[in-house]
Amino acid sequence: MKIFKCEVCGHIAFNSLPDKCPVCASPKEKYVQNDAIFKESSEKSPEAEVKHIPAITVSKQCGLIPETPCVDIMVRIGKTMHPMEEKHYIMFVECYQDDKYISRVEFTPLSVNPAACFHLKNGSGKITIVENCNIHGYWMADVNL
Ligand SMILES: [Fe+2]
């Protein structure tokens, strides 16, 4: 799979370049292709896997949005919780449906846990979660709904 990274905001695009970055609106010239970006992180710090690979839980009984058949994608980083300290923290989590970007949650280090929830209107297909640690780089996980 082709993987592109926006050099301005760190957004990841799968398969093809967007015309402009959906997060920071930078032009596509700001993207750099790196198909091994996830592999590089796990090779650099294999012992860090347990604290970085997103742990995904799917809930089809959402209580927050009862008006629609909402499907919750709940994410924590990672199986052993990742630190959230000024010097070492999760910068953002991005969510994709069938490789198409749908949402991002950004974090500040001190007040929040490394976790996010995405409330999908259409709970089908493959969901991919990408996270970016300020020290250990990019990690991902996916789940089929
Ligand atoms: Fe980390």
Short mmCIF file of N, CA and C and ligand atoms in Angstrom, two decimals, residues 48 51-52 82-83 88-90 131-137 139, ligand 1:
data_model
loop_
_atom_site.label_atom_id
_atom_site.label_comp_id
_atom_site.label_asym_id
_atom_site.label_seq_id
_atom_site.Cartn_x
_atom_site.Cartn_y
_atom_site.Cartn_z
N ALA A 48 8.48 -1.26 22.19
CA ALA A 48 7.48 -0.22 22.43
C ALA A 48 6.11 -0.60 21.89
N LYS A 51 2.89 -0.44 23.98
CA LYS A 51 2.43 0.88 24.42
C LYS A 51 1.98 1.76 23.26
N HIS A 52 2.09 1.27 22.04
CA HIS A 52 1.79 2.14 20.90
C HIS A 52 0.74 1.64 19.93
N HIS A 82 -0.06 4.19 27.10
CA HIS A 82 1.07 5.05 26.72
C HIS A 82 1.14 6.25 27.67
N PRO A 83 2.35 6.71 28.02
CA PRO A 83 2.46 7.91 28.86
C PRO A 83 1.88 9.15 28.16
N HIS A 88 6.82 13.24 26.34
CA HIS A 88 6.52 11.99 25.64
C HIS A 88 5.01 11.77 25.65
N TYR A 89 4.38 11.93 24.50
CA TYR A 89 2.92 11.81 24.48
C TYR A 89 2.41 11.47 23.09
N ILE A 90 1.14 11.10 23.05
CA ILE A 90 0.47 10.84 21.78
C ILE A 90 -0.04 12.17 21.24
N GLU A 131 -1.88 6.27 14.93
CA GLU A 131 -1.51 7.20 16.01
C GLU A 131 -0.07 7.65 15.82
N ASN A 132 0.20 8.85 16.34
CA ASN A 132 1.54 9.42 16.21
C ASN A 132 2.07 9.81 17.58
N CYS A 133 3.11 9.11 18.02
CA CYS A 133 3.81 9.44 19.27
C CYS A 133 4.94 10.41 18.96
N ASN A 134 5.10 11.43 19.80
CA ASN A 134 6.11 12.45 19.48
C ASN A 134 7.53 11.89 19.49
N ILE A 135 7.75 10.76 20.15
CA ILE A 135 9.09 10.16 20.17
C ILE A 135 9.17 8.92 19.30
N HIS A 136 8.16 8.08 19.35
CA HIS A 136 8.26 6.76 18.71
C HIS A 136 7.54 6.64 17.37
N GLY A 137 7.03 7.74 16.86
CA GLY A 137 6.52 7.75 15.49
C GLY A 137 5.13 7.17 15.31
N TRP A 139 2.10 4.42 14.36
CA TRP A 139 1.66 3.05 14.61
C TRP A 139 0.23 2.93 14.13
FE FE B 1 5.90 6.68 22.72
#
